[in-house]
CSV table of C-alpha atoms and ligand atoms in Angstrom, one decimal:
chain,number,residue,atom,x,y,z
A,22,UNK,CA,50.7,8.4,23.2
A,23,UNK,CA,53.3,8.0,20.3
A,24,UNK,CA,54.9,4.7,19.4
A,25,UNK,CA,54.1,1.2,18.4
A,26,UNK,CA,51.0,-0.8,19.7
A,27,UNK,CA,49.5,-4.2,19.0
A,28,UNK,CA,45.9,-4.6,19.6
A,29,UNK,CA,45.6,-7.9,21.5
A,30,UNK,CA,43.4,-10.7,20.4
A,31,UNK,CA,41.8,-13.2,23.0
A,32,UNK,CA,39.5,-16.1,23.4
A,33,UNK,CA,38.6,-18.2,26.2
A,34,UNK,CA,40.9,-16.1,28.4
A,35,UNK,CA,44.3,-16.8,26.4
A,36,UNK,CA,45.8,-14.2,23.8
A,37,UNK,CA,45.7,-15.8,20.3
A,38,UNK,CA,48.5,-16.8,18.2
A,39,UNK,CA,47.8,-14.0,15.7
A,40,UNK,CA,48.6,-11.7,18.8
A,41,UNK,CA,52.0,-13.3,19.5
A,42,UNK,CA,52.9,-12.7,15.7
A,43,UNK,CA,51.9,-9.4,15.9
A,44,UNK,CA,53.4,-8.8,19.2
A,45,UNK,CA,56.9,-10.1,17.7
A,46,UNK,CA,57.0,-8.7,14.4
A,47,UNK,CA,55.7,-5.7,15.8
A,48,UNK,CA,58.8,-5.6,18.1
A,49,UNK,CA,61.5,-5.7,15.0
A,50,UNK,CA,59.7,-2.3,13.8
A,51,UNK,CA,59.7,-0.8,17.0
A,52,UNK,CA,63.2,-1.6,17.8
A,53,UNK,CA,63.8,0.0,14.2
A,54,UNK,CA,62.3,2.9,14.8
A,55,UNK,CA,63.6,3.4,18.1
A,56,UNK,CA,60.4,3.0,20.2
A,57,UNK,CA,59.2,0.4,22.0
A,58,UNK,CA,55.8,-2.2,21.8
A,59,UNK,CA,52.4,-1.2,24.0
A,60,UNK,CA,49.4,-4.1,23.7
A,61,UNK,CA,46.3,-2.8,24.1
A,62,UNK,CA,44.0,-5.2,25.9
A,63,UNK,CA,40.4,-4.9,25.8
A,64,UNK,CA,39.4,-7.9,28.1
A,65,UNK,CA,37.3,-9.0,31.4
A,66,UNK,CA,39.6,-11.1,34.1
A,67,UNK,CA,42.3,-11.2,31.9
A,68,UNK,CA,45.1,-9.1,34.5
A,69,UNK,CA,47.1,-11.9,34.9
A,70,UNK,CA,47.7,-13.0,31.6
A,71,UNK,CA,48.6,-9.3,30.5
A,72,UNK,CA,52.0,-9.8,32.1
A,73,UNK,CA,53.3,-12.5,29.4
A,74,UNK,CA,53.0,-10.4,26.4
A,75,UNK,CA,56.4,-9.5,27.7
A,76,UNK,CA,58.2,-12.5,26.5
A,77,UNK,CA,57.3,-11.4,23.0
A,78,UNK,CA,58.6,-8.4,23.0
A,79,UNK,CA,55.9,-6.1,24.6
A,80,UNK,CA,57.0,-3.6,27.2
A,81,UNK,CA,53.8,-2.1,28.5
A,82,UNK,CA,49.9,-3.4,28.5
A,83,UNK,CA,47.3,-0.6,29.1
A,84,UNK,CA,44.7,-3.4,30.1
A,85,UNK,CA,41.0,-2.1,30.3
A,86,UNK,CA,38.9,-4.4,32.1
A,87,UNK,CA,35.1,-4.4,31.8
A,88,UNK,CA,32.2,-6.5,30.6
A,89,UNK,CA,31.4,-4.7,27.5
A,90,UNK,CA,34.8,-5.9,26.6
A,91,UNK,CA,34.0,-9.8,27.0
A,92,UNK,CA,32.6,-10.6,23.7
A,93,UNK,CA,34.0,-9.0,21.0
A,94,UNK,CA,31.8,-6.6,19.2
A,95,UNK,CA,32.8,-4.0,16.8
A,96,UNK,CA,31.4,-1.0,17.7
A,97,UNK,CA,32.8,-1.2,21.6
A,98,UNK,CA,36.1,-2.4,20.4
A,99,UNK,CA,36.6,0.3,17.9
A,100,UNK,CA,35.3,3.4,19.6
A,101,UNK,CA,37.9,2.5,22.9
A,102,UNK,CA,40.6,1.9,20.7
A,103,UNK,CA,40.0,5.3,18.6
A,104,UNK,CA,40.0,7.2,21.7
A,105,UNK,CA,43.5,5.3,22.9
A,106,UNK,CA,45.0,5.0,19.7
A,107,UNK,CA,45.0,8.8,18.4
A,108,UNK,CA,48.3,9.6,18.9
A,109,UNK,CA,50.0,6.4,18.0
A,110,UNK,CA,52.1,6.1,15.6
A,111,UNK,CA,51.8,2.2,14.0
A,112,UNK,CA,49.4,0.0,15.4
A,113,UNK,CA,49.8,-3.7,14.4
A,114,UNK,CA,47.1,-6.6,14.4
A,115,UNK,CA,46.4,-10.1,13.1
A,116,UNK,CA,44.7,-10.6,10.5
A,117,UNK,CA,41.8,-12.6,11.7
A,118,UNK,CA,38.2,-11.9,11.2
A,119,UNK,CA,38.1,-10.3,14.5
A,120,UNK,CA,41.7,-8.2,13.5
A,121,UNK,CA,39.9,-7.4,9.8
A,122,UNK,CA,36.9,-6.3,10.9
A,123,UNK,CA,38.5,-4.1,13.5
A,124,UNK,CA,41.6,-2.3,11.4
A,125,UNK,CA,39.2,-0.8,9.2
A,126,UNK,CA,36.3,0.6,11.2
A,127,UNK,CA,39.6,2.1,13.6
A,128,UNK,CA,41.2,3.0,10.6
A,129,UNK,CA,38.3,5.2,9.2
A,130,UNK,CA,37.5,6.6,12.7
A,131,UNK,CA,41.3,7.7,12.9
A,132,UNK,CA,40.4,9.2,9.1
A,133,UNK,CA,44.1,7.0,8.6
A,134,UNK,CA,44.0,4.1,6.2
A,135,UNK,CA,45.2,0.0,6.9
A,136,UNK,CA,47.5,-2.5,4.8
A,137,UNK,CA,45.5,-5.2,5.0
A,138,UNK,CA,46.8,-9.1,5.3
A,139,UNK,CA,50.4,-8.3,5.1
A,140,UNK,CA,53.1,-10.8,5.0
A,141,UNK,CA,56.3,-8.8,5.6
A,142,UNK,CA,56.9,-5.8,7.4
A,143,UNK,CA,60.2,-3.0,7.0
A,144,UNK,CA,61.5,0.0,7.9
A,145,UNK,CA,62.5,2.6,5.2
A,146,UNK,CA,62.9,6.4,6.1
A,147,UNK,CA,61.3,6.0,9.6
A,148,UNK,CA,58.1,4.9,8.3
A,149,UNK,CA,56.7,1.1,8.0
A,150,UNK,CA,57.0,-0.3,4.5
A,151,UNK,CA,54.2,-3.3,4.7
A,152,UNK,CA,54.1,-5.9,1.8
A,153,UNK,CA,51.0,-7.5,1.0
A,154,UNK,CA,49.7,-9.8,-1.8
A,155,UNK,CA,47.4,-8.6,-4.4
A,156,UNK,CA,45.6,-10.0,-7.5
A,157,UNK,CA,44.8,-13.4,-6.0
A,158,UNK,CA,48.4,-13.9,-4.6
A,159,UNK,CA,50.2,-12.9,-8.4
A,160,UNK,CA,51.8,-10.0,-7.3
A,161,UNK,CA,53.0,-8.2,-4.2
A,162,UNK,CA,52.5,-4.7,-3.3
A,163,UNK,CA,54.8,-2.5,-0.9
A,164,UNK,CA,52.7,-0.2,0.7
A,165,UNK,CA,53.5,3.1,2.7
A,166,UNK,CA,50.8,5.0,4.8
A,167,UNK,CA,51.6,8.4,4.5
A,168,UNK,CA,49.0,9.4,7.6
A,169,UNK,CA,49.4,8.8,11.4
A,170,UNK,CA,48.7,5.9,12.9
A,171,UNK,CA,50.1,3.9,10.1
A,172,UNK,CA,48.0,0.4,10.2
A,173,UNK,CA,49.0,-2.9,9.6
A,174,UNK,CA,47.2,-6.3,9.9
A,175,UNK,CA,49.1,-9.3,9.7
A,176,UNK,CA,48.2,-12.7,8.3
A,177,UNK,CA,48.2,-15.6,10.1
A,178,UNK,CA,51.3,-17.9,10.7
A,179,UNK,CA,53.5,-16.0,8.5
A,180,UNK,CA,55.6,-14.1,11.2
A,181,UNK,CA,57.7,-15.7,13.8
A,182,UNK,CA,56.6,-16.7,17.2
A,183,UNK,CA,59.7,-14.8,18.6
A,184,UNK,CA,60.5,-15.4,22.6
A,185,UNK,CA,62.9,-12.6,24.1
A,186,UNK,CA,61.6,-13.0,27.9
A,187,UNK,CA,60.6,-10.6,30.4
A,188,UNK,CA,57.1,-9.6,31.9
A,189,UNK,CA,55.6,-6.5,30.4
A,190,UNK,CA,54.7,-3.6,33.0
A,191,UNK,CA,50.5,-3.7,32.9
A,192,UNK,CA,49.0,0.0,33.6
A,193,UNK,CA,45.2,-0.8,34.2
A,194,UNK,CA,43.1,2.2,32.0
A,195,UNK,CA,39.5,2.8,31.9
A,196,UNK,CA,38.2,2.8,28.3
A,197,UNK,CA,34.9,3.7,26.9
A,198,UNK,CA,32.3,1.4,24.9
A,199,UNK,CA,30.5,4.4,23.8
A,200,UNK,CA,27.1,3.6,22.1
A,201,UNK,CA,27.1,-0.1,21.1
A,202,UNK,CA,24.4,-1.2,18.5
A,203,UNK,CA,25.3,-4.7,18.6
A,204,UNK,CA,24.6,-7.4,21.4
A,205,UNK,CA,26.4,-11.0,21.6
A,206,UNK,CA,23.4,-13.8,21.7
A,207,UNK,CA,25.7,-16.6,21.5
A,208,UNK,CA,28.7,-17.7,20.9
A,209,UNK,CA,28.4,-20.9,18.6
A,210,UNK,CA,32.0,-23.1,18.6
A,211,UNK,CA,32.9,-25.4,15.9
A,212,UNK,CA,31.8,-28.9,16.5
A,213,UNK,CA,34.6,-31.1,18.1
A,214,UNK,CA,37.1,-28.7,18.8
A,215,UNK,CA,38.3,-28.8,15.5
A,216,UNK,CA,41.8,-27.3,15.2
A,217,UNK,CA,41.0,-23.5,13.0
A,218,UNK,CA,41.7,-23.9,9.8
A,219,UNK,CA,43.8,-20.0,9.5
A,220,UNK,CA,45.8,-21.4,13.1
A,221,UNK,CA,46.7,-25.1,11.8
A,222,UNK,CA,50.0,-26.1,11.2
A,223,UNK,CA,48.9,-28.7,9.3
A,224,UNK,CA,46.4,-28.8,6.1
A,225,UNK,CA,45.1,-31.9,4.5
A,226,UNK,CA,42.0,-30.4,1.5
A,227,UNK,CA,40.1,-32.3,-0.8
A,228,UNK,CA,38.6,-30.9,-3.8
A,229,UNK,CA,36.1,-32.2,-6.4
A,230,UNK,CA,38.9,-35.5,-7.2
A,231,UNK,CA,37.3,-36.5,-3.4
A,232,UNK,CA,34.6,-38.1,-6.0
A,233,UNK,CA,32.0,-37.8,-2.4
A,234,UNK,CA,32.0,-36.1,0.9
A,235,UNK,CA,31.7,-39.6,2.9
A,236,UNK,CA,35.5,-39.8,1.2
A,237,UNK,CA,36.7,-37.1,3.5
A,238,UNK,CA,36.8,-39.4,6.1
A,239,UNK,CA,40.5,-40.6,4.7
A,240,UNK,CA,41.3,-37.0,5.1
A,241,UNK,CA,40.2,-36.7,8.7
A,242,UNK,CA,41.8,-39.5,9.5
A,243,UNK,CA,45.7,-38.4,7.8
A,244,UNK,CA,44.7,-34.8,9.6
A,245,UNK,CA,43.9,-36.9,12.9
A,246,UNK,CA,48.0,-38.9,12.7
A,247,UNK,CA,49.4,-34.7,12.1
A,248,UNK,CA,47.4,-32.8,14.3
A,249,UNK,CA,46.3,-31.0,11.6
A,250,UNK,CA,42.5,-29.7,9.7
A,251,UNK,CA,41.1,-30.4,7.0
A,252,UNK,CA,40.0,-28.1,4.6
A,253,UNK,CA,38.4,-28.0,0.7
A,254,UNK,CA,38.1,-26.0,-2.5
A,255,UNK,CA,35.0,-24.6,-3.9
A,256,UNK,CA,34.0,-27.1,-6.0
A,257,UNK,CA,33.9,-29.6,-3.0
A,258,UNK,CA,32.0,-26.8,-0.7
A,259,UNK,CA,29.4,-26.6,-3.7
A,260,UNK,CA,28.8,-30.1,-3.7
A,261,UNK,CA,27.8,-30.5,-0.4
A,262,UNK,CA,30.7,-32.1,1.0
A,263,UNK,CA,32.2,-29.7,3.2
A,264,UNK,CA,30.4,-26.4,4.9
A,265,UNK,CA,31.6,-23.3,3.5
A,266,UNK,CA,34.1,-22.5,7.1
A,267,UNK,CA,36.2,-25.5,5.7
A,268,UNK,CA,36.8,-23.5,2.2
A,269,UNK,CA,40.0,-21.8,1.2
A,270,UNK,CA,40.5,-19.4,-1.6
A,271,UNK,CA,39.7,-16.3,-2.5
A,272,UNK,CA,35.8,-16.8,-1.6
A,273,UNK,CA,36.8,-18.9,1.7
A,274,UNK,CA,39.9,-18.8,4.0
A,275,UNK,CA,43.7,-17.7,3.2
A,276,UNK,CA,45.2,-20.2,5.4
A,277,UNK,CA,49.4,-20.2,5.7
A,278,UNK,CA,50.0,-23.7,7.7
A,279,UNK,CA,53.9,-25.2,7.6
A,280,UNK,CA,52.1,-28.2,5.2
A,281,UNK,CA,49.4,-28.1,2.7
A,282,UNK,CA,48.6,-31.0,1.2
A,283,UNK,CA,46.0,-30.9,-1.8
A,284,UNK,CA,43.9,-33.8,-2.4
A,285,UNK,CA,42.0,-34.4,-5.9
A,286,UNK,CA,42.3,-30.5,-6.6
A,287,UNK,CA,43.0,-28.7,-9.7
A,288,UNK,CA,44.6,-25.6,-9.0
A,289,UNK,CA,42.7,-22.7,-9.7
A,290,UNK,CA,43.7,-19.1,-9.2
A,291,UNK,CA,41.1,-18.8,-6.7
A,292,UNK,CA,42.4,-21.5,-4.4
A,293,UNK,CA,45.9,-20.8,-4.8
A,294,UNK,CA,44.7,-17.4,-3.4
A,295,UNK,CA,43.9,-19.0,-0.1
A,296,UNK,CA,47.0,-21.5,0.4
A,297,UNK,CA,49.9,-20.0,-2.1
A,298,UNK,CA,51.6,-18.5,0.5
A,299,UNK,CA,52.0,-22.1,2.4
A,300,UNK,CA,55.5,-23.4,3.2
A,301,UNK,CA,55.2,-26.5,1.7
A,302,UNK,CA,53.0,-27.2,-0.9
A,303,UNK,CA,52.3,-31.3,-1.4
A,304,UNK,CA,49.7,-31.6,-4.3
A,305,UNK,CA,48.0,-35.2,-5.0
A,306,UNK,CA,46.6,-35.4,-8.5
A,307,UNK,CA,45.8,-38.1,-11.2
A,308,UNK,CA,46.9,-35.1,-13.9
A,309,UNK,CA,50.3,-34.5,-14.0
A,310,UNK,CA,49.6,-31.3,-16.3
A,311,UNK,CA,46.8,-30.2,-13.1
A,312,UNK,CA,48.1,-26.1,-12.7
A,313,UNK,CA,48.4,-26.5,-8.6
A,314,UNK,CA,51.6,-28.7,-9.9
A,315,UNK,CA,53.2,-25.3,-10.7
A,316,UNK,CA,53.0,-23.7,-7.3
A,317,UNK,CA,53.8,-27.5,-4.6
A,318,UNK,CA,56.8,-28.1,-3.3
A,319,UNK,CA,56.4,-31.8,-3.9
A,320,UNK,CA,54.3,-33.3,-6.9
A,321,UNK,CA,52.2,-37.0,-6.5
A,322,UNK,CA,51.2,-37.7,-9.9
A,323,UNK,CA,48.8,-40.5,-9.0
A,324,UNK,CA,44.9,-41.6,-7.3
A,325,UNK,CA,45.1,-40.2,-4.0
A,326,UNK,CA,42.4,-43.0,-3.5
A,327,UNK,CA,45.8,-44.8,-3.0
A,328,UNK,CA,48.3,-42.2,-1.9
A,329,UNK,CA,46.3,-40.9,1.0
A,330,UNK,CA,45.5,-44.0,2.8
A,331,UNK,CA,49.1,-45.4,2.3
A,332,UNK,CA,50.5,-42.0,3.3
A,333,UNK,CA,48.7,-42.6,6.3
A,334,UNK,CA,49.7,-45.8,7.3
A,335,UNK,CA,53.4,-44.5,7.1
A,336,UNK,CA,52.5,-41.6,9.5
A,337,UNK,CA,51.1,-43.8,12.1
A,338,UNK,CA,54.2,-46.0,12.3
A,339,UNK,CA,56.5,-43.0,12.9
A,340,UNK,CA,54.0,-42.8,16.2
B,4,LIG,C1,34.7,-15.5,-8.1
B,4,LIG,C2,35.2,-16.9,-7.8
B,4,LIG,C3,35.6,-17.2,-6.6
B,4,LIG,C4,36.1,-18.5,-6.3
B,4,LIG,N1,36.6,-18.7,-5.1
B,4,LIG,C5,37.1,-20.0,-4.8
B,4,LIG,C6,37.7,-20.3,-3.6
B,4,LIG,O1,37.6,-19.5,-2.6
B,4,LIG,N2,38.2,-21.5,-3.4
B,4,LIG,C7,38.3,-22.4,-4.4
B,4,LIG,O2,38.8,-23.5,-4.2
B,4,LIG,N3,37.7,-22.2,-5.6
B,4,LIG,C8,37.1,-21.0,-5.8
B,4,LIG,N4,36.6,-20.7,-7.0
B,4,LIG,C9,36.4,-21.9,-8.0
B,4,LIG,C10,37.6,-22.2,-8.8
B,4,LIG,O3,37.6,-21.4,-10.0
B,4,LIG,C11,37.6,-23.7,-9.2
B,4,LIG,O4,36.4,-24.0,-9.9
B,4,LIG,C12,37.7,-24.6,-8.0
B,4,LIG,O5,38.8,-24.3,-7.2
B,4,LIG,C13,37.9,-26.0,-8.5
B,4,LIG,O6,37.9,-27.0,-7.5
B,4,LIG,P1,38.6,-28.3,-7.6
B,4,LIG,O7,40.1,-28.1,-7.9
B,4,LIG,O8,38.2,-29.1,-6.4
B,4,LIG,O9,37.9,-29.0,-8.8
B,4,LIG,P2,38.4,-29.3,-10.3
B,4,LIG,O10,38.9,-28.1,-10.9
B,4,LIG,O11,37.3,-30.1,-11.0
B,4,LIG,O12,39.6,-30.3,-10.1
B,4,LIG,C14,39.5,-31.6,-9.6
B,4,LIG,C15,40.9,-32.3,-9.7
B,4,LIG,O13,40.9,-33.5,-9.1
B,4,LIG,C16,41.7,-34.4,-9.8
B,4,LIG,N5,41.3,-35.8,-9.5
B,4,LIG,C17,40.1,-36.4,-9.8
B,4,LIG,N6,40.1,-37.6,-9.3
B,4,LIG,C18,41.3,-37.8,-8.7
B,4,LIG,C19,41.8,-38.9,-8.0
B,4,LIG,N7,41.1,-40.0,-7.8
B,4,LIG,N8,43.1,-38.8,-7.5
B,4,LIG,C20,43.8,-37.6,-7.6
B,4,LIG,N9,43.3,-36.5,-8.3
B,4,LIG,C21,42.0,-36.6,-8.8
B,4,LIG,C22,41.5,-34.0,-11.3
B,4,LIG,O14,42.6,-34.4,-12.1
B,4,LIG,C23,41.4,-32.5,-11.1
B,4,LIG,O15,42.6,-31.8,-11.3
B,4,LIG,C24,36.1,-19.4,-7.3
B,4,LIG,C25,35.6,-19.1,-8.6
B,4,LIG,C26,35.2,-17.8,-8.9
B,4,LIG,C27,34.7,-17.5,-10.2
C-alpha cells in the first residue's frame, strides 16, 4: 500500500529510540504530503507494545509476529519487508547498524536506492528532499530519490522525540522469512550495561592526551556524575586503551549526543566525522592552536589531568 512507513526497531521487547525519531520525523513528511505514518513491526510478543507507536505520530502498525522475527537477521528481515513494502511510497528508518544494514539490502531488492544517515528531512514538489553529510561531515548533500519507495535512514538523536498522543490501530499480518542463510548463536551484550555510545546523551572521549588507558578511569567516573559514555579516538583505540566499539569517527561510531566533551584530543577530520554534528561541543586541550578548537562550543585551553577531575567534583555537588 501507498504512503509513509517506518520500519520499527526493537530490543529486549521495547522499540528503540532511533524508532521514536523516525516515527516522528517521519510524521512531519507524512502530514506534508498528505498521507499518514504505518510502522512495520517485525517482532515475537511484542502486540502490546505496538499500540504506543501512536503517541509518536503512527496511525496504523501491521505487526507480524513469529519467531524468525526474534533476532534480527538480515535476510528474514529484508525479504518480509520487500514483500510489504512494494508499493510504498517513503519508508523511514534509524540509522543504526541494524537500520544500515537493512535500508540497503531492501533498497536493492525494491531495485530503489537509500539516503543514508540523514540529518534533515523536507518536502519539495511532493517528494522527500533528505540532507545528509558527506566528505567526513565538510559538506551537506540534499538528495532526491527519483524511484518508488523513496528511502531514508536517519541518524541517531538528531530528530525530535515528538509526543502527539493517541494509540495506533495494530492490524496483525503474516509475513514471510523466505530462505534465511543466517542463524543467531548468541547475542553478546556489552559488559555492565553500559549506556550505547550512538543513544547517549552524554559523551565524555579521551584521545592519545589520556597519556594511558588506566587514565580513563577519570573519564568513567565524570560519565558516571552525567549519566553519560565514554568514548575515544583512534589513536587511543590503537594503543590499547579502549576496544574499538568505544571509537568514534569515520572508522568507529558517528555519535550525536546533547554534550561532547573531548579529552586530550586533537581534532582530526576523521573524528570530527563521528561527533561534528554534536550539540555542544566542549574540547579539553593543552594546545590552544589543537584544530577540534575550531569546531567546540566551548574551548579549555589547559591539562585535562586537572580540568577533568575538578570538573567532576563540581558535578557531584550539583547532586
Ligand atoms: C582512514 C583513516 C580513518 C581514521 N578514522 C578515525 C576515526 O574513526 N576516529 C579517530 O579518532 N581517528 C581516526 N583516524 C585517525 C586520525 O587521523 C587521528 O590520527 C586521530 O584522531 C588522532 O587521535 P588523537 O586526537 O587522540 O591524538 P593526537 O592527534 O595525538 O592528539 C592528542 C592531543 O592531546 C593533547 N594533549 C596531550 N596531553 C594533554 C593533556 N594532559 N591535557 C590536555 N590535552 C592534552 C595534545 O595537545 C593533542 O592535541 C583515521 C585516520 C585515517 C587515515
Amino acid at each position: 500500500m501507498a504512503g509513509v512507513y517506518v520500519v520499527a526497531e526493537h530490543r529486549d521487547g521495547a522499540f528503540r529510540k532511533v524508532t521514536l525519531e523516525a516515527a516522528s520525523a517521519a510524521k512531519k513528511i507524512a502530514d506534508e504530503l498528505g498521507s499518514e505514518v504505518t510502522a512495520v513491526v517485525l517482532a515475537s510478543g511484542m502486540a502490546d507494545a505496538c499500540a504506543e507507536l501512536g503517541k509518536y505520530g503512527v496511525s496504523k502498525v501491521l505487526y507480524a509476529d513469529d519467531a524468525a522475527f526474534a533476532q534480527y537477521t538480515t535476510d528474514a528481515y529484508a525479504n518480509a519487508l520487500a514483500e510489504l513494502l512494494k508499493d510504498a511510497d517513503v519508508v523511514v528508518f534509524g540509522a543504526s547498524m541494524q537500520g544500515k544494514d537493512l535500508a540497503g539490502r531492501l533498497a536493492a531488492k525494491l531495485d530503489t536506492s537509500v539516503a543514508v544517515d540523514c540529518t534533515a528531512l523536507a518536502v519539495e514538489g511532493g517528494k522527500v528532499k533528505a540532507t545528509r553529510p558527506i566528505y567526513a561531515g565538510k559538506v551537506y548533500a540534499d538528495i532526491v530519490i527519483n524511484a518508488k519507495p523513496q528511502m531514508v535512514t536517519l541518524r541517531p538523536n538528531v530528530f525530535d522525540v515528538v509526543e502527539v498522543g493517541g494509540q495506533a490501530a495494530v492490524e496483525t499480518i503474516s509475513a514471510t522469512a523466505g530462505e534465511v542463510k543466517t542463524k543467531v548463536v548468541d547475542v553478546v551484550k556489552d559488559a555492565g550495561g553500559k549506556i550505547d555510545l550512538t543513544e547517549a546523551l552524554v559523551i565524555i572521549s579521551g584521545g592519545r592526551g589520556m597519556k594511558d588507558g588506566a587514565n580513563f578511569e577519570i573519564l568513567e567516573t565524570l560519565a558516571g556524575q552525567l549519566n553519560g559514555a565514554v568514548g575515544a579516538s583512534r589513536s587511543a583505540v590503537d594503543a590499547g586503551w579502549r576496544p574499538h566499539r568505544d571509537q568514534v569517527g569515520q572508522t568507529g561510531k558517528v555519535v550525536t549526543p546533547n554534550l561532547y566533551i573531548a579529552c586530550g584530543i586533537s581534532g582530526a577530520i576523521q573524528h570530527l566525522a563521528g561527533m561534528g554534528s554534536s550539540k555542544v561541543i566542549v574540547a579539553i586541550n593543552k594546545d590552544a592552536d589543537a584544530p577540534i578548537f575550531q569546531k567546540a562550543d566551548f574551548c579549555v585551553v589547559a591539562d585535562l589531568f586537572d580540568v577533568v577531575p575538578a570538573f567532576t567534583e563540581e558535578v557531584k555537588k550539583l547532586g
